C-alpha positions as a LaTeX table, in Angstrom:
\begin{tabular}{lrrr}
\hline
Residue & $x$ (\AA) & $y$ (\AA) & $z$ (\AA) \\
\hline
Ser1 & 34.92 & $-6.39$ & $-17.32$ \\
Ser2 & 33.42 & $-9.96$ & $-17.44$ \\
Thr3 & 29.49 & $-10.48$ & $-17.47$ \\
Leu4 & 27.70 & $-13.83$ & $-15.92$ \\
Lys5 & 24.16 & $-14.98$ & $-17.20$ \\
Leu6 & 21.85 & $-14.47$ & $-13.91$ \\
Val7 & 18.62 & $-16.64$ & $-13.80$ \\
His8 & 16.26 & $-17.37$ & $-11.13$ \\
Lys9 & 16.66 & $-20.42$ & $-8.93$ \\
His10 & 13.11 & $-21.94$ & $-9.73$ \\
Gly11 & 12.48 & $-20.35$ & $-13.15$ \\
Pro12 & 12.51 & $-21.64$ & $-16.90$ \\
Cys13 & 15.77 & $-19.68$ & $-17.82$ \\
Ser14 & 17.67 & $-22.11$ & $-15.36$ \\
Pro15 & 20.07 & $-24.67$ & $-16.64$ \\
Leu16 & 18.56 & $-26.71$ & $-13.88$ \\
Phe17 & 14.83 & $-26.47$ & $-14.21$ \\
Asn18 & 12.74 & $-29.61$ & $-14.62$ \\
Gly19 & 9.23 & $-28.27$ & $-15.35$ \\
Glu20 & 8.40 & $-28.20$ & $-11.09$ \\
Leu21 & 6.48 & $-24.84$ & $-10.28$ \\
Ala22 & 7.62 & $-22.65$ & $-7.96$ \\
Asn23 & 6.42 & $-23.40$ & $-4.50$ \\
Tyr24 & 6.05 & $-19.73$ & $-2.72$ \\
Thr25 & 5.15 & $-21.24$ & 0.37 \\
Gln26 & 8.59 & $-22.90$ & 0.66 \\
Phe27 & 10.23 & $-19.76$ & $-0.28$ \\
Leu28 & 8.78 & $-17.91$ & 2.61 \\
Leu29 & 9.65 & $-20.68$ & 5.09 \\
Glu30 & 13.30 & $-20.48$ & 3.54 \\
Asp31 & 13.22 & $-17.05$ & 3.39 \\
Ser32 & 12.26 & $-16.75$ & 7.45 \\
Ala33 & 15.24 & $-19.28$ & 8.40 \\
Arg34 & 17.47 & $-17.14$ & 6.46 \\
Ala35 & 16.81 & $-13.99$ & 8.05 \\
Lys36 & 16.50 & $-15.49$ & 11.55 \\
Trp37 & 20.26 & $-17.14$ & 10.67 \\
Ile38 & 21.60 & $-13.56$ & 9.72 \\
Arg39 & 20.22 & $-12.11$ & 12.94 \\
Ser40 & 21.46 & $-14.44$ & 14.98 \\
Gln41 & 25.04 & $-13.58$ & 13.47 \\
Phe42 & 24.72 & $-9.94$ & 14.92 \\
Ser43 & 23.32 & $-11.27$ & 18.12 \\
Gly44 & 25.82 & $-13.57$ & 19.33 \\
Thr45 & 23.15 & $-16.27$ & 19.58 \\
Asn46 & 24.75 & $-18.74$ & 17.25 \\
Thr47 & 25.68 & $-21.64$ & 19.46 \\
Ala48 & 26.01 & $-24.04$ & 16.54 \\
Asn49 & 28.20 & $-26.65$ & 17.66 \\
Asp50 & 31.65 & $-28.06$ & 15.73 \\
Leu51 & 30.50 & $-30.44$ & 12.81 \\
Lys52 & 31.51 & $-33.82$ & 13.45 \\
Gly53 & 31.69 & $-36.85$ & 10.52 \\
Ser54 & 28.00 & $-37.25$ & 11.65 \\
Ala55 & 26.85 & $-34.02$ & 10.50 \\
Val56 & 25.24 & $-35.78$ & 7.14 \\
Ser57 & 22.35 & $-36.72$ & 9.37 \\
Val58 & 21.40 & $-33.39$ & 10.31 \\
Lys59 & 17.70 & $-32.80$ & 9.84 \\
Ala60 & 17.14 & $-30.43$ & 6.72 \\
Gln61 & 14.76 & $-27.78$ & 6.40 \\
Tyr62 & 16.51 & $-25.00$ & 4.85 \\
Gly63 & 18.75 & $-23.80$ & 2.03 \\
Pro64 & 20.30 & $-20.53$ & 1.91 \\
Gly65 & 17.77 & $-18.30$ & 0.30 \\
Gly66 & 14.33 & $-19.58$ & $-1.27$ \\
Gly67 & 14.08 & $-16.93$ & $-4.00$ \\
Ser68 & 17.51 & $-16.88$ & $-4.96$ \\
Tyr69 & 19.37 & $-16.58$ & $-8.13$ \\
Leu70 & 22.10 & $-18.53$ & $-10.02$ \\
Val71 & 24.94 & $-18.46$ & $-12.45$ \\
Thr72 & 27.39 & $-20.61$ & $-14.49$ \\
Val73 & 31.01 & $-20.81$ & $-14.28$ \\
Gly74 & 33.60 & $-23.00$ & $-15.33$ \\
Leu75 & 36.11 & $-24.71$ & $-13.00$ \\
Gly76 & 39.30 & $-26.87$ & $-13.69$ \\
Thr77 & 41.22 & $-27.55$ & $-16.65$ \\
Pro78 & 39.78 & $-28.73$ & $-18.93$ \\
Lys79 & 36.97 & $-26.48$ & $-17.31$ \\
Lys80 & 33.51 & $-27.96$ & $-16.09$ \\
Asp81 & 30.50 & $-26.35$ & $-15.92$ \\
Leu82 & 28.61 & $-25.41$ & $-13.11$ \\
Thr83 & 25.82 & $-23.57$ & $-11.85$ \\
Leu84 & 26.40 & $-22.00$ & $-8.32$ \\
Leu85 & 23.94 & $-19.95$ & $-6.53$ \\
Phe86 & 25.29 & $-16.48$ & $-5.93$ \\
Asp87 & 25.41 & $-15.06$ & $-2.56$ \\
Thr88 & 26.59 & $-11.52$ & $-1.21$ \\
Gly89 & 26.18 & $-12.79$ & 2.40 \\
Ser90 & 28.35 & $-15.74$ & 2.04 \\
Ala91 & 32.38 & $-15.62$ & 1.66 \\
Leu92 & 33.45 & $-18.66$ & 0.30 \\
Thr93 & 32.63 & $-20.36$ & $-3.01$ \\
Trp94 & 32.42 & $-23.89$ & $-3.12$ \\
Thr95 & 31.17 & $-26.60$ & $-5.01$ \\
Gln96 & 30.47 & $-30.52$ & $-4.15$ \\
Cys97 & 33.61 & $-32.80$ & $-5.32$ \\
Glu98 & 34.35 & $-36.46$ & $-6.22$ \\
Pro99 & 34.58 & $-38.86$ & $-4.28$ \\
Cys100 & 32.27 & $-37.51$ & $-1.88$ \\
Val101 & 33.89 & $-38.86$ & 0.67 \\
Val102 & 30.79 & $-38.72$ & 3.30 \\
Ser103 & 27.82 & $-37.53$ & 1.29 \\
Cys104 & 26.46 & $-35.49$ & $-1.62$ \\
Tyr105 & 23.19 & $-34.17$ & $-2.12$ \\
Asn106 & 21.51 & $-34.30$ & $-5.70$ \\
Gln107 & 22.72 & $-31.62$ & $-8.51$ \\
Thr108 & 21.73 & $-31.89$ & $-11.90$ \\
Glu109 & 25.16 & $-31.50$ & $-13.37$ \\
Ala110 & 27.84 & $-34.13$ & $-13.00$ \\
Ile111 & 29.78 & $-33.62$ & $-9.50$ \\
Phe112 & 33.19 & $-32.04$ & $-10.45$ \\
Asp113 & 35.95 & $-34.36$ & $-10.28$ \\
Pro114 & 39.15 & $-32.88$ & $-9.19$ \\
Ser115 & 40.84 & $-35.64$ & $-10.39$ \\
Gln116 & 40.16 & $-35.07$ & $-14.01$ \\
Ser117 & 41.53 & $-31.26$ & $-13.52$ \\
Ser118 & 45.50 & $-30.89$ & $-14.22$ \\
Ser119 & 45.28 & $-27.35$ & $-12.07$ \\
Tyr120 & 43.60 & $-28.59$ & $-8.94$ \\
Ala121 & 45.95 & $-28.47$ & $-5.65$ \\
Asn122 & 44.63 & $-29.04$ & $-2.16$ \\
Ile123 & 45.85 & $-26.23$ & 0.30 \\
Ser124 & 48.10 & $-27.24$ & 3.20 \\
Cys125 & 47.32 & $-26.50$ & 6.97 \\
Ser126 & 50.58 & $-24.51$ & 7.18 \\
Ser127 & 49.61 & $-21.94$ & 4.67 \\
Pro128 & 48.40 & $-18.90$ & 5.73 \\
Ser129 & 45.64 & $-19.09$ & 3.52 \\
Cys130 & 44.38 & $-21.84$ & 5.89 \\
Ser131 & 44.44 & $-19.63$ & 8.39 \\
Gln132 & 42.24 & $-17.01$ & 7.01 \\
Leu133 & 39.09 & $-19.06$ & 6.82 \\
Pro134 & 37.42 & $-18.27$ & 10.04 \\
Ser135 & 36.88 & $-14.73$ & 8.94 \\
Gly136 & 34.88 & $-16.07$ & 6.15 \\
Thr137 & 33.25 & $-19.48$ & 7.20 \\
Gly138 & 32.86 & $-18.67$ & 11.07 \\
Arg139 & 35.00 & $-21.77$ & 12.27 \\
Gln140 & 38.14 & $-22.84$ & 12.81 \\
Pro141 & 39.59 & $-25.06$ & 9.72 \\
Arg142 & 40.67 & $-28.53$ & 10.82 \\
Cys143 & 43.43 & $-30.43$ & 9.36 \\
Ile144 & 43.42 & $-33.99$ & 7.68 \\
Asp145 & 47.05 & $-35.67$ & 6.24 \\
Ser146 & 48.10 & $-32.14$ & 6.17 \\
Thr147 & 45.23 & $-30.73$ & 3.92 \\
Cys148 & 43.33 & $-27.66$ & 5.22 \\
Val149 & 39.54 & $-28.84$ & 5.80 \\
Tyr150 & 37.02 & $-26.25$ & 6.12 \\
Glu151 & 33.34 & $-25.95$ & 7.18 \\
Val152 & 30.40 & $-23.88$ & 6.78 \\
Gln153 & 27.11 & $-24.16$ & 8.35 \\
Tyr154 & 23.84 & $-22.35$ & 7.14 \\
Gly155 & 20.46 & $-21.24$ & 8.06 \\
Asp156 & 19.45 & $-22.73$ & 11.42 \\
Arg157 & 22.16 & $-25.31$ & 11.77 \\
Glu158 & 20.85 & $-27.24$ & 8.83 \\
Ser159 & 22.09 & $-26.88$ & 5.41 \\
Phe160 & 26.49 & $-27.28$ & 5.38 \\
Thr161 & 29.40 & $-27.94$ & 3.61 \\
Val162 & 32.72 & $-29.42$ & 4.78 \\
Gly163 & 35.39 & $-30.64$ & 2.40 \\
Phe164 & 39.14 & $-29.41$ & 1.47 \\
Phe165 & 40.50 & $-26.13$ & 0.83 \\
Ala166 & 41.92 & $-26.02$ & $-2.80$ \\
Thr167 & 42.90 & $-24.12$ & $-5.54$ \\
Glu168 & 41.93 & $-24.44$ & $-9.24$ \\
Thr169 & 41.16 & $-22.29$ & $-12.41$ \\
Leu170 & 37.81 & $-20.37$ & $-12.31$ \\
Thr171 & 36.50 & $-19.38$ & $-15.60$ \\
Leu172 & 34.12 & $-16.80$ & $-16.04$ \\
Ser173 & 34.36 & $-15.97$ & $-19.57$ \\
Pro174 & 36.25 & $-17.56$ & $-22.62$ \\
Thr175 & 38.88 & $-14.50$ & $-22.05$ \\
Asp176 & 38.62 & $-13.86$ & $-18.19$ \\
Val177 & 40.28 & $-16.75$ & $-16.16$ \\
Ile178 & 41.41 & $-16.78$ & $-12.45$ \\
Ser179 & 43.85 & $-19.21$ & $-11.77$ \\
Ser180 & 44.76 & $-20.56$ & $-8.15$ \\
Phe181 & 41.20 & $-19.82$ & $-7.19$ \\
Gln182 & 40.90 & $-20.66$ & $-3.33$ \\
Phe183 & 37.45 & $-22.57$ & $-3.12$ \\
Gly184 & 36.15 & $-25.24$ & $-0.97$ \\
Cys185 & 35.84 & $-28.88$ & $-2.58$ \\
Gly186 & 32.73 & $-30.23$ & $-0.55$ \\
Gln187 & 33.14 & $-33.64$ & 0.38 \\
Asn188 & 29.95 & $-33.87$ & 2.89 \\
Asn189 & 27.17 & $-31.50$ & 1.67 \\
Gly190 & 23.66 & $-31.50$ & 3.14 \\
Gly191 & 20.58 & $-29.94$ & 4.34 \\
Arg192 & 18.31 & $-28.04$ & 1.53 \\
Phe193 & 20.73 & $-27.72$ & $-1.32$ \\
Lys194 & 19.44 & $-29.26$ & $-4.51$ \\
Gly195 & 19.76 & $-29.21$ & $-7.84$ \\
Phe196 & 22.46 & $-26.27$ & $-8.15$ \\
Ala197 & 26.34 & $-27.31$ & $-7.48$ \\
Gly198 & 27.48 & $-25.02$ & $-5.12$ \\
Leu199 & 27.85 & $-21.29$ & $-4.10$ \\
Leu200 & 29.88 & $-18.48$ & $-5.48$ \\
Gly201 & 30.70 & $-15.85$ & $-2.34$ \\
Leu202 & 30.70 & $-12.41$ & $-3.36$ \\
Ala203 & 30.77 & $-11.10$ & 0.76 \\
Arg204 & 33.22 & $-8.88$ & 2.34 \\
Asp205 & 35.91 & $-11.16$ & 3.28 \\
Arg206 & 39.63 & $-12.15$ & 1.87 \\
Ile207 & 38.23 & $-15.18$ & 0.60 \\
Ser208 & 35.57 & $-14.22$ & $-1.52$ \\
Leu209 & 35.61 & $-13.88$ & $-5.00$ \\
Val210 & 35.47 & $-9.95$ & $-5.11$ \\
Glu211 & 38.79 & $-10.00$ & $-2.86$ \\
Gln212 & 40.43 & $-12.76$ & $-4.86$ \\
Ser213 & 39.92 & $-11.14$ & $-8.14$ \\
Ala214 & 40.77 & $-7.69$ & $-6.69$ \\
Thr215 & 43.58 & $-6.72$ & $-8.92$ \\
Lys216 & 41.56 & $-7.84$ & $-11.96$ \\
Tyr217 & 38.28 & $-6.08$ & $-11.56$ \\
Gly218 & 39.33 & $-3.48$ & $-8.68$ \\
Arg219 & 36.63 & $-4.92$ & $-6.09$ \\
Ser220 & 33.68 & $-3.92$ & $-8.36$ \\
Phe221 & 30.80 & $-5.97$ & $-9.42$ \\
Ser222 & 27.16 & $-5.21$ & $-10.20$ \\
Tyr223 & 24.03 & $-7.29$ & $-11.26$ \\
Cys224 & 20.57 & $-6.77$ & $-12.07$ \\
Leu225 & 17.98 & $-9.46$ & $-10.76$ \\
Pro226 & 15.34 & $-9.77$ & $-13.21$ \\
Pro227 & 11.73 & $-8.88$ & $-12.38$ \\
Ser228 & 10.06 & $-12.38$ & $-13.04$ \\
Ile229 & 11.54 & $-15.75$ & $-12.29$ \\
Ser230 & 11.14 & $-16.40$ & $-16.21$ \\
Ser231 & 13.44 & $-13.67$ & $-17.37$ \\
Thr232 & 17.35 & $-13.44$ & $-17.00$ \\
Gly233 & 19.57 & $-10.76$ & $-15.70$ \\
Tyr234 & 23.33 & $-10.54$ & $-15.46$ \\
Leu235 & 26.41 & $-10.75$ & $-12.55$ \\
Thr236 & 29.07 & $-8.26$ & $-14.08$ \\
Phe237 & 32.67 & $-8.34$ & $-12.34$ \\
Gly238 & 34.98 & $-4.73$ & $-13.34$ \\
Lys239 & 34.61 & $-1.08$ & $-13.23$ \\
Gly240 & 33.41 & $-0.77$ & $-16.74$ \\
Ser241 & 30.38 & $-2.89$ & $-15.76$ \\
Val242 & 27.88 & 0.26 & $-15.25$ \\
Thr243 & 25.45 & 0.04 & $-17.84$ \\
Ser244 & 22.10 & 2.21 & $-16.27$ \\
Ala245 & 21.98 & 5.72 & $-17.50$ \\
Ser246 & 22.15 & 6.88 & $-13.95$ \\
Val247 & 23.14 & 5.39 & $-10.78$ \\
Ser248 & 22.84 & 6.63 & $-7.23$ \\
Phe249 & 24.94 & 5.82 & $-4.76$ \\
Thr250 & 24.99 & 5.37 & $-0.84$ \\
Pro251 & 27.75 & 4.52 & 1.39 \\
Ile252 & 29.10 & 1.02 & 2.38 \\
Ser253 & 28.54 & 0.79 & 6.10 \\
Thr254 & 29.92 & $-1.92$ & 8.02 \\
Val255 & 27.61 & $-3.63$ & 10.48 \\
Ser256 & 29.37 & $-5.01$ & 13.76 \\
Arg257 & 29.66 & $-8.20$ & 14.54 \\
Ser258 & 29.38 & $-9.61$ & 11.08 \\
Pro259 & 31.24 & $-7.29$ & 8.86 \\
Ile260 & 31.44 & $-9.73$ & 5.93 \\
Phe261 & 27.62 & $-8.32$ & 5.17 \\
Tyr262 & 27.14 & $-5.47$ & 3.02 \\
Gly263 & 25.70 & $-2.42$ & 5.42 \\
Ile264 & 23.70 & 0.31 & 3.86 \\
Asp265 & 21.81 & 3.07 & 6.04 \\
Ile266 & 18.02 & 3.78 & 5.28 \\
Ile267 & 16.92 & 7.25 & 6.45 \\
Gly268 & 13.27 & 6.87 & 5.35 \\
Ile269 & 10.80 & 5.32 & 3.64 \\
Ser270 & 7.60 & 7.19 & 1.30 \\
Val271 & 4.32 & 5.39 & $-0.08$ \\
Gly272 & 2.91 & 6.97 & $-2.85$ \\
Gly273 & 5.09 & 10.25 & $-2.36$ \\
Lys274 & 4.01 & 10.89 & 1.56 \\
Pro275 & 7.01 & 10.41 & 3.76 \\
Leu276 & 6.27 & 8.03 & 6.25 \\
Ser277 & 6.31 & 9.45 & 10.12 \\
Ile278 & 9.52 & 6.89 & 11.27 \\
Pro279 & 11.36 & 8.24 & 13.96 \\
Ser280 & 14.90 & 7.85 & 12.38 \\
Thr281 & 16.67 & 5.96 & 15.18 \\
Val282 & 14.33 & 3.16 & 14.23 \\
Phe283 & 17.06 & 2.50 & 11.45 \\
Ser284 & 20.30 & 3.53 & 12.89 \\
Asn285 & 19.69 & 1.33 & 16.26 \\
Ala286 & 20.60 & $-1.88$ & 14.54 \\
Gly287 & 21.30 & $-1.06$ & 11.42 \\
Thr288 & 20.54 & $-2.54$ & 7.63 \\
Ile289 & 22.19 & $-4.93$ & 5.43 \\
Ile290 & 21.61 & $-5.64$ & 1.27 \\
Asp291 & 21.67 & $-9.35$ & 1.00 \\
Ser292 & 20.96 & $-11.11$ & $-2.39$ \\
Gly293 & 19.98 & $-14.37$ & $-0.70$ \\
Thr294 & 17.05 & $-13.04$ & 1.35 \\
Thr295 & 14.14 & $-12.33$ & $-0.57$ \\
Ile296 & 11.77 & $-10.51$ & 1.36 \\
Thr297 & 12.72 & $-7.22$ & 2.95 \\
Gln298 & 12.75 & $-7.20$ & 6.90 \\
Leu299 & 12.04 & $-4.02$ & 8.77 \\
Pro300 & 11.97 & $-2.89$ & 12.42 \\
Pro301 & 8.02 & $-3.35$ & 13.38 \\
Thr302 & 7.41 & 0.29 & 14.02 \\
Ala303 & 8.74 & 1.16 & 10.51 \\
Tyr304 & 6.76 & $-1.86$ & 9.08 \\
Ser305 & 3.50 & $-0.92$ & 10.54 \\
Ala306 & 3.60 & 2.79 & 9.31 \\
Leu307 & 4.50 & 0.88 & 5.77 \\
Arg308 & 1.46 & $-1.28$ & 6.18 \\
Ser309 & $-0.86$ & 0.84 & 6.70 \\
Ala310 & $-0.20$ & 3.45 & 4.46 \\
Phe311 & $-0.38$ & 0.95 & 1.94 \\
Arg312 & $-3.56$ & $-0.62$ & 2.90 \\
Gln313 & $-4.80$ & 2.74 & 2.77 \\
Ala314 & $-3.72$ & 2.87 & $-0.75$ \\
Met315 & $-5.07$ & $-0.30$ & $-1.79$ \\
Thr316 & $-8.90$ & $-0.06$ & $-0.20$ \\
Lys317 & $-10.50$ & $-0.65$ & $-3.40$ \\
Tyr318 & $-8.86$ & $-4.58$ & $-3.71$ \\
Lys319 & $-10.13$ & $-7.07$ & $-1.83$ \\
Met320 & $-8.31$ & $-8.50$ & 1.03 \\
Ser321 & $-6.94$ & $-11.77$ & 1.18 \\
Thr322 & $-6.05$ & $-14.40$ & 4.39 \\
Pro323 & $-2.23$ & $-13.71$ & 5.39 \\
Ala324 & 1.01 & $-15.95$ & 4.08 \\
Ser325 & 3.05 & $-16.08$ & 7.04 \\
Pro326 & 5.38 & $-14.00$ & 7.57 \\
Leu327 & 3.37 & $-11.85$ & 4.93 \\
Asp328 & 0.08 & $-10.34$ & 6.45 \\
Thr329 & $-0.99$ & $-7.78$ & 3.86 \\
Cys330 & $-2.16$ & $-9.89$ & 0.87 \\
Tyr331 & $-5.05$ & $-9.25$ & $-1.65$ \\
Asp332 & $-7.13$ & $-11.27$ & $-3.68$ \\
Leu333 & $-6.82$ & $-9.77$ & $-7.51$ \\
Ser334 & $-8.81$ & $-12.67$ & $-9.34$ \\
Gly335 & $-11.34$ & $-10.17$ & $-10.57$ \\
Ser336 & $-8.94$ & $-7.64$ & $-11.39$ \\
Thr337 & $-7.61$ & $-6.96$ & $-14.90$ \\
Met338 & $-5.74$ & $-3.55$ & $-14.23$ \\
Val339 & $-3.99$ & $-3.23$ & $-10.41$ \\
Thr340 & $-2.75$ & 0.16 & $-9.59$ \\
Val341 & $-0.23$ & 0.14 & $-6.69$ \\
Pro342 & 1.41 & 2.66 & $-4.97$ \\
Val343 & 4.93 & 4.16 & $-5.41$ \\
Ile344 & 6.92 & 2.91 & $-2.46$ \\
Thr345 & 10.37 & 4.78 & $-2.28$ \\
Phe346 & 13.34 & 4.08 & $-0.06$ \\
Ser347 & 15.69 & 6.80 & 1.27 \\
Phe348 & 19.26 & 5.90 & 1.96 \\
Lys349 & 21.91 & 8.21 & 3.16 \\
Gly350 & 23.44 & 10.37 & 0.50 \\
Pro351 & 20.72 & 11.21 & 0.48 \\
Ile352 & 19.08 & 9.25 & $-2.40$ \\
Asp353 & 15.78 & 8.44 & $-3.17$ \\
Ile354 & 15.04 & 4.92 & $-4.58$ \\
Asn355 & 11.45 & 4.07 & $-6.27$ \\
Leu356 & 10.80 & 0.49 & $-6.10$ \\
Asp357 & 9.68 & $-1.57$ & $-9.49$ \\
Pro358 & 6.20 & $-2.54$ & $-9.22$ \\
Ser359 & 7.89 & $-6.30$ & $-9.34$ \\
Gly360 & 9.47 & $-5.26$ & $-5.80$ \\
Val361 & 6.60 & $-4.29$ & $-3.98$ \\
Leu362 & 4.24 & $-7.34$ & $-4.18$ \\
Phe363 & 5.13 & $-11.10$ & $-3.77$ \\
Pro364 & 2.90 & $-13.35$ & $-5.81$ \\
Val365 & 1.64 & $-16.54$ & $-3.45$ \\
Asp366 & $-0.76$ & $-17.78$ & $-6.21$ \\
Pro367 & $-2.15$ & $-17.27$ & $-9.46$ \\
Ser368 & $-4.84$ & $-14.65$ & $-7.89$ \\
Lys369 & $-3.23$ & $-13.70$ & $-4.59$ \\
Val370 & $-0.25$ & $-11.05$ & $-3.79$ \\
Cys371 & 1.08 & $-9.81$ & $-0.72$ \\
Leu372 & 2.88 & $-6.74$ & 0.37 \\
Ala373 & 6.81 & $-7.96$ & 0.14 \\
Phe374 & 7.79 & $-6.54$ & 3.36 \\
Ala375 & 8.06 & $-8.52$ & 6.73 \\
Ser376 & 8.30 & $-7.48$ & 10.29 \\
Ser377 & 11.19 & $-8.26$ & 12.59 \\
Ser378 & 9.96 & $-9.22$ & 16.31 \\
Asp379 & 11.76 & $-6.04$ & 17.53 \\
Asp380 & 12.90 & $-2.35$ & 16.81 \\
Thr381 & 16.48 & $-3.38$ & 17.94 \\
Asn382 & 16.73 & $-5.82$ & 15.33 \\
Leu383 & 18.98 & $-5.62$ & 12.05 \\
Ser384 & 17.13 & $-4.80$ & 8.56 \\
Ile385 & 17.57 & $-6.64$ & 5.85 \\
Tyr386 & 17.04 & $-5.25$ & 2.37 \\
Gly387 & 15.84 & $-8.31$ & 0.14 \\
Asn388 & 16.01 & $-9.23$ & $-3.07$ \\
Ile389 & 12.39 & $-8.76$ & $-4.16$ \\
Gln390 & 13.33 & $-4.96$ & $-3.66$ \\
Gln391 & 16.32 & $-4.93$ & $-5.73$ \\
Arg392 & 14.77 & $-6.45$ & $-8.81$ \\
Ser393 & 15.15 & $-4.83$ & $-12.40$ \\
Phe394 & 17.85 & $-2.39$ & $-10.73$ \\
Glu395 & 21.56 & $-2.43$ & $-11.67$ \\
Val396 & 22.91 & $-3.01$ & $-8.00$ \\
Val397 & 26.53 & $-1.75$ & $-8.15$ \\
Tyr398 & 28.77 & $-2.71$ & $-5.46$ \\
Asp399 & 31.90 & $-0.50$ & $-5.70$ \\
Val400 & 33.56 & $-1.95$ & $-2.79$ \\
Ala401 & 36.82 & $-0.41$ & $-3.40$ \\
Gly402 & 34.98 & 3.56 & $-3.18$ \\
Gly403 & 33.19 & 2.24 & $-0.36$ \\
Arg404 & 29.46 & 2.67 & $-2.04$ \\
Ile405 & 26.90 & 0.96 & $-3.43$ \\
Gly406 & 24.59 & 2.42 & $-6.22$ \\
Phe407 & 21.16 & 1.74 & $-7.67$ \\
Gly408 & 20.09 & 2.21 & $-11.22$ \\
Ala409 & 16.76 & 1.84 & $-12.38$ \\
Lys410 & 15.74 & $-0.53$ & $-15.31$ \\
Gly411 & 19.11 & $-2.16$ & $-15.29$ \\
Cys412 & 18.45 & $-5.35$ & $-17.16$ \\
Ser413 & 16.87 & $-3.78$ & $-20.20$ \\
\hline
\end{tabular}
């Protein structure tokens, strides 16, 4: 197996950290936009037009996930270290590339220059790999001088990358090298991307890193998202990767319309050990995906209102504060030295019960204000999204070959 250090995008452990404090309001805005974008994939309401050369003028209001996590990998020969945002909801791995034919956004590290690498090669339009792009990018590839050109658009049609589909040597560790790795060499990139060099795609698709490294790692990877932005976690590839003493598994389900996402089945929620009265059809209606790039878990209104009332009931001794949209259950803890939070348990198909870490229950909006880290979708027929705050401190194991996802408590230690 091969392990990468994983850090929060806005944390002091990030190689891109510039001393700026994390803006939680911005997190929430970006997060709502990502959730909206994910839902548009399932409802068929995504009416994005093909990106033309003028895509650089697209108004930027969104990057793919406010509270996201980064890993550093090596690309090229000799290798150049690049810090990428890792994403289980994206298939294509890409980085910005010189000469940035149209436009590149500001990134902290030097932009990758394929002319300085002896292992870089463009993929031709006639290659079968080029025709496999649409399942992972949602768009037909284009052709420029017989070279395959990819396009990906994120969020509310705001953030995007367009460039050459190419192969290169990817280095995960000094002993783990993947040659002829297919990736996007971005020549026109923009939107809310800032600082990091691109994306590492881990979704369920032929062009994702999971499939491209299948013979080496057996379609297995795991990660632990640290409980605070000032600590580190890991992203590990390979079957020998499970470090938690006990991991409970739930089957991976496929959510129709967008099979690149990892689906899981919620069958119930408990607060303080008491199961909430939620009809089982509320979760089975549209299904649930687990996503590393969405921060706040999004639940159907019926499930969310049951969770909110039970949580508020358990927190009556703390002073409520103004909402921080989309979070509506917030508390002013300025006078509290110790806070007792009820245990929230998610039950998944298996059945398995997962008690959330305290860091996965409350979202800090400012030094004295915290909010219940869940949001309601607009309708019970909407897809649910199990976000990354609720995954914090767990070892989350993706045994894709075995068709299951596991959760192991205290996975970062």
